[in-house]
Amino acid sequence: MENSKNKSEVNSFYVILSGLFVYDAKTTDSAKFNRVFEPWKKRIENGNYESTYDYLKNSYYDGYLNNMFPEIRHGDQIYDPQNNDFLNHYTLNQSLLSGLREIRVPAKEIEIPLVVDYIDVFVFPYDIGIFSMKIRVDEDKELSLGLISDLLNMLRALQVRFQVGDNATTMKDFISDHILSAFSLPIEWQTFNPQLKSYTVIDLANEMEQKELDYLLYDMGNVSPLGSAAGNTMFSPSDEYYSEQMSQNKISIFKNWSALSLYDTFTRISVNFPDRFKTWEYDFYNVYVYSLYMKTFLYLTNTRLSDVTILNKENEAIRDRFVEFVNDYHHTQISYKFLPDLLKDKMAFALDIPSELDSMEVKISRINQHVQERRQQRMNFILVMITFLSLFSLGRDVAAYLIDSGVDKKLMHPFGTAVIIMVILASVIALVRYNKK
């Protein structure tokens, strides 16, 4: 692999780093938010977004469009923290981004110049958000696989330090200060992000044997040192684990590119087939965000349902929210084309979404069972009370009949009536017990 690393020239590379957060919609300042962010369409081809919108509209079913591109179906939306029933996709205001575009990351006693092309936020229903930023190496810096490997290893860590202009900062502080400061966050966003997720697109200039390309795909996708998959080092995978990843997580349709979808990373490597029309950026990255949102919602819902045997209004509300979410977001197919659906399924598998859904279905079923049992107990109690009250009426009617038949009235009231009621009650209890045998 080392020989391939030295002779392989890289045409292009970028990585989109993503992270999750939970925000409080009711206390987020919408005026401040709209000063910091603007609709994401403004960064698409310098505002010429119509052709991109037309492409997406002709590629995806309405259900997915409503989930990920509601502005295509419903026109421009204005962010309103009191009404977050649909996705709001925004990008950092260009005037604010201009001072953050150029960053320098120290690596092996040199500084690597990087460019931040944009910073986006996806504000989803149920107070879940995803932020993302696209980073690439400055055009004046020569690209190499070793450099890309080092960057992926560094940039995903919240503790990595870098320079923004004359100021030193960490990835954690950079995100807190320049992206999430516009939100009201009830929970620290780092709780959900021990490290950032990476969506990486690399295009190579030189042909590689398929075996070597798979090795490279494994190393980049697992953020392992180059040569790990092909060698016999402490970072090298076992044959079984490597084969499992290649068979279950690799996406290979055409010979000029392959992709690997894992829990924290998505990596696409092509050979002389760059993302010229930004399909992997404007289109397929949104499928990745869609999958991250599904995983996050299911994870949070599972966490909140820590004890399904405790029945209260909150658990029932969580159940109703889950049913609504599945109806709105769990699509068997999202596109008229085969590749988006294939990517969706691979991403879902890597994020363990099918298992999470099955687990949630079991919990929801238990909640429904407990709710039904509780309703049945209430109904049984009401029926017992009605039956008990009707015994008094029946006892009075029998006593009245006996008095009319000549029985002494003093004998019937009150002791005779009470005896009749007790006899009837004893008969009912005996009949119920007999039927249970």
mmCIF file with all atom_site columns, N, CA, C and O in Angstrom, residues 18 75 99 108 135 142 150 191 202 240 262 278 289 321 357 361 367 370 381 404 425:
data_model
loop_
_atom_site.group_PDB
_atom_site.id
_atom_site.type_symbol
_atom_site.label_atom_id
_atom_site.label_alt_id
_atom_site.label_comp_id
_atom_site.label_asym_id
_atom_site.label_entity_id
_atom_site.label_seq_id
_atom_site.pdbx_PDB_ins_code
_atom_site.Cartn_x
_atom_site.Cartn_y
_atom_site.Cartn_z
_atom_site.occupancy
_atom_site.B_iso_or_equiv
_atom_site.pdbx_formal_charge
_atom_site.auth_seq_id
_atom_site.auth_comp_id
_atom_site.auth_asym_id
_atom_site.auth_atom_id
_atom_site.pdbx_PDB_model_num
ATOM 1  N N  . SER A 1 18  ? -20.098 16.609  10.440 1.00 0.00 ? 18  SER A N  1
ATOM 2  C CA . SER A 1 18  ? -21.454 16.774  10.951 1.00 0.00 ? 18  SER A CA 1
ATOM 3  C C  . SER A 1 18  ? -21.510 16.450  12.437 1.00 0.00 ? 18  SER A C  1
ATOM 4  O O  . SER A 1 18  ? -20.743 15.628  12.936 1.00 0.00 ? 18  SER A O  1
ATOM 5  N N  . GLY A 1 75  ? -42.448 26.499  -0.933 1.00 0.00 ? 75  GLY A N  1
ATOM 6  C CA . GLY A 1 75  ? -41.898 27.842  -1.028 1.00 0.00 ? 75  GLY A CA 1
ATOM 7  C C  . GLY A 1 75  ? -41.022 28.174  0.163  1.00 0.00 ? 75  GLY A C  1
ATOM 8  O O  . GLY A 1 75  ? -40.740 27.343  1.027  1.00 0.00 ? 75  GLY A O  1
ATOM 9  N N  . GLY A 1 99  ? -15.016 35.656  7.594  1.00 0.00 ? 99  GLY A N  1
ATOM 10 C CA . GLY A 1 99  ? -13.918 35.705  8.559  1.00 0.00 ? 99  GLY A CA 1
ATOM 11 C C  . GLY A 1 99  ? -13.514 34.352  9.098  1.00 0.00 ? 99  GLY A C  1
ATOM 12 O O  . GLY A 1 99  ? -12.564 34.251  9.894  1.00 0.00 ? 99  GLY A O  1
ATOM 13 N N  . LYS A 1 108 ? 2.492   17.634  11.880 1.00 0.00 ? 108 LYS A N  1
ATOM 14 C CA . LYS A 1 108 ? 3.890   17.262  11.632 1.00 0.00 ? 108 LYS A CA 1
ATOM 15 C C  . LYS A 1 108 ? 4.775   18.479  11.390 1.00 0.00 ? 108 LYS A C  1
ATOM 16 O O  . LYS A 1 108 ? 5.489   18.579  10.395 1.00 0.00 ? 108 LYS A O  1
ATOM 17 N N  . ILE A 1 135 ? -15.218 21.227  4.399  1.00 0.00 ? 135 ILE A N  1
ATOM 18 C CA . ILE A 1 135 ? -13.819 21.653  4.502  1.00 0.00 ? 135 ILE A CA 1
ATOM 19 C C  . ILE A 1 135 ? -13.014 20.990  3.397  1.00 0.00 ? 135 ILE A C  1
ATOM 20 O O  . ILE A 1 135 ? -13.197 19.810  3.106  1.00 0.00 ? 135 ILE A O  1
ATOM 21 N N  . GLU A 1 142 ? -0.533  20.964  -2.196 1.00 0.00 ? 142 GLU A N  1
ATOM 22 C CA . GLU A 1 142 ? -0.603  19.725  -2.973 1.00 0.00 ? 142 GLU A CA 1
ATOM 23 C C  . GLU A 1 142 ? -1.289  18.634  -2.160 1.00 0.00 ? 142 GLU A C  1
ATOM 24 O O  . GLU A 1 142 ? -0.974  18.407  -0.992 1.00 0.00 ? 142 GLU A O  1
ATOM 25 N N  . ASP A 1 150 ? -4.302  12.109  7.493  1.00 0.00 ? 150 ASP A N  1
ATOM 26 C CA . ASP A 1 150 ? -3.976  12.859  8.718  1.00 0.00 ? 150 ASP A CA 1
ATOM 27 C C  . ASP A 1 150 ? -5.093  13.839  9.071  1.00 0.00 ? 150 ASP A C  1
ATOM 28 O O  . ASP A 1 150 ? -5.466  13.990  10.249 1.00 0.00 ? 150 ASP A O  1
ATOM 29 N N  . THR A 1 191 ? -22.482 16.071  24.352 1.00 0.00 ? 191 THR A N  1
ATOM 30 C CA . THR A 1 191 ? -23.014 14.810  24.873 1.00 0.00 ? 191 THR A CA 1
ATOM 31 C C  . THR A 1 191 ? -23.303 13.830  23.741 1.00 0.00 ? 191 THR A C  1
ATOM 32 O O  . THR A 1 191 ? -23.117 12.617  23.893 1.00 0.00 ? 191 THR A O  1
ATOM 33 N N  . ILE A 1 202 ? -13.351 11.660  -2.242 1.00 0.00 ? 202 ILE A N  1
ATOM 34 C CA . ILE A 1 202 ? -11.983 11.716  -2.770 1.00 0.00 ? 202 ILE A CA 1
ATOM 35 C C  . ILE A 1 202 ? -11.997 11.241  -4.216 1.00 0.00 ? 202 ILE A C  1
ATOM 36 O O  . ILE A 1 202 ? -12.638 10.231  -4.533 1.00 0.00 ? 202 ILE A O  1
ATOM 37 N N  . GLU A 1 240 ? -11.641 -11.705 8.919  1.00 0.00 ? 240 GLU A N  1
ATOM 38 C CA . GLU A 1 240 ? -13.091 -11.821 9.035  1.00 0.00 ? 240 GLU A CA 1
ATOM 39 C C  . GLU A 1 240 ? -13.765 -10.451 9.101  1.00 0.00 ? 240 GLU A C  1
ATOM 40 O O  . GLU A 1 240 ? -14.782 -10.220 8.441  1.00 0.00 ? 240 GLU A O  1
ATOM 41 N N  . LEU A 1 262 ? -20.192 3.523   7.229  1.00 0.00 ? 262 LEU A N  1
ATOM 42 C CA . LEU A 1 262 ? -19.974 3.020   8.580  1.00 0.00 ? 262 LEU A CA 1
ATOM 43 C C  . LEU A 1 262 ? -20.738 3.888   9.573  1.00 0.00 ? 262 LEU A C  1
ATOM 44 O O  . LEU A 1 262 ? -21.392 4.864   9.201  1.00 0.00 ? 262 LEU A O  1
ATOM 45 N N  . LYS A 1 278 ? -21.682 18.120  -8.348 1.00 0.00 ? 278 LYS A N  1
ATOM 46 C CA . LYS A 1 278 ? -21.942 18.214  -6.904 1.00 0.00 ? 278 LYS A CA 1
ATOM 47 C C  . LYS A 1 278 ? -23.140 17.369  -6.471 1.00 0.00 ? 278 LYS A C  1
ATOM 48 O O  . LYS A 1 278 ? -23.852 17.721  -5.530 1.00 0.00 ? 278 LYS A O  1
ATOM 49 N N  . VAL A 1 289 ? -27.852 12.975  5.885  1.00 0.00 ? 289 VAL A N  1
ATOM 50 C CA . VAL A 1 289 ? -28.432 13.757  6.980  1.00 0.00 ? 289 VAL A CA 1
ATOM 51 C C  . VAL A 1 289 ? -29.794 13.185  7.367  1.00 0.00 ? 289 VAL A C  1
ATOM 52 O O  . VAL A 1 289 ? -30.130 13.100  8.558  1.00 0.00 ? 289 VAL A O  1
ATOM 53 N N  . ARG A 1 321 ? -45.890 10.294  19.368 1.00 0.00 ? 321 ARG A N  1
ATOM 54 C CA . ARG A 1 321 ? -44.879 10.992  18.561 1.00 0.00 ? 321 ARG A CA 1
ATOM 55 C C  . ARG A 1 321 ? -44.109 10.000  17.691 1.00 0.00 ? 321 ARG A C  1
ATOM 56 O O  . ARG A 1 321 ? -43.788 10.283  16.536 1.00 0.00 ? 321 ARG A O  1
ATOM 57 N N  . LEU A 1 357 ? -35.464 0.490   15.121 1.00 0.00 ? 357 LEU A N  1
ATOM 58 C CA . LEU A 1 357 ? -36.904 0.515   14.857 1.00 0.00 ? 357 LEU A CA 1
ATOM 59 C C  . LEU A 1 357 ? -37.593 -0.713  15.453 1.00 0.00 ? 357 LEU A C  1
ATOM 60 O O  . LEU A 1 357 ? -38.671 -0.598  16.053 1.00 0.00 ? 357 LEU A O  1
ATOM 61 N N  . GLU A 1 361 ? -40.471 -0.696  18.222 1.00 0.00 ? 361 GLU A N  1
ATOM 62 C CA . GLU A 1 361 ? -41.773 -1.326  17.984 1.00 0.00 ? 361 GLU A CA 1
ATOM 63 C C  . GLU A 1 361 ? -42.157 -2.221  19.162 1.00 0.00 ? 361 GLU A C  1
ATOM 64 O O  . GLU A 1 361 ? -43.325 -2.251  19.582 1.00 0.00 ? 361 GLU A O  1
ATOM 65 N N  . ILE A 1 367 ? -46.195 -0.729  25.606 1.00 0.00 ? 367 ILE A N  1
ATOM 66 C CA . ILE A 1 367 ? -46.955 0.411   26.123 1.00 0.00 ? 367 ILE A CA 1
ATOM 67 C C  . ILE A 1 367 ? -48.430 0.254   25.766 1.00 0.00 ? 367 ILE A C  1
ATOM 68 O O  . ILE A 1 367 ? -49.319 0.437   26.607 1.00 0.00 ? 367 ILE A O  1
ATOM 69 N N  . HIS A 1 370 ? -49.989 -2.346  27.981 1.00 0.00 ? 370 HIS A N  1
ATOM 70 C CA . HIS A 1 370 ? -50.256 -1.840  29.329 1.00 0.00 ? 370 HIS A CA 1
ATOM 71 C C  . HIS A 1 370 ? -51.429 -0.860  29.334 1.00 0.00 ? 370 HIS A C  1
ATOM 72 O O  . HIS A 1 370 ? -52.254 -0.872  30.255 1.00 0.00 ? 370 HIS A O  1
ATOM 73 N N  . PHE A 1 381 ? -63.809 -2.329  36.633 1.00 0.00 ? 381 PHE A N  1
ATOM 74 C CA . PHE A 1 381 ? -64.199 -1.674  37.879 1.00 0.00 ? 381 PHE A CA 1
ATOM 75 C C  . PHE A 1 381 ? -65.548 -0.976  37.719 1.00 0.00 ? 381 PHE A C  1
ATOM 76 O O  . PHE A 1 381 ? -66.418 -1.062  38.603 1.00 0.00 ? 381 PHE A O  1
ATOM 77 N N  . ASP A 1 404 ? -96.038 -7.565  48.093 1.00 0.00 ? 404 ASP A N  1
ATOM 78 C CA . ASP A 1 404 ? -97.294 -7.645  47.340 1.00 0.00 ? 404 ASP A CA 1
ATOM 79 C C  . ASP A 1 404 ? -97.882 -9.053  47.400 1.00 0.00 ? 404 ASP A C  1
ATOM 80 O O  . ASP A 1 404 ? -99.114 -9.243  47.270 1.00 0.00 ? 404 ASP A O  1
ATOM 81 N N  . LEU A 1 425 ? -75.897 -11.368 45.687 1.00 0.00 ? 425 LEU A N  1
ATOM 82 C CA . LEU A 1 425 ? -74.467 -11.114 45.541 1.00 0.00 ? 425 LEU A CA 1
ATOM 83 C C  . LEU A 1 425 ? -73.673 -12.401 45.636 1.00 0.00 ? 425 LEU A C  1
ATOM 84 O O  . LEU A 1 425 ? -72.753 -12.650 44.847 1.00 0.00 ? 425 LEU A O  1
#
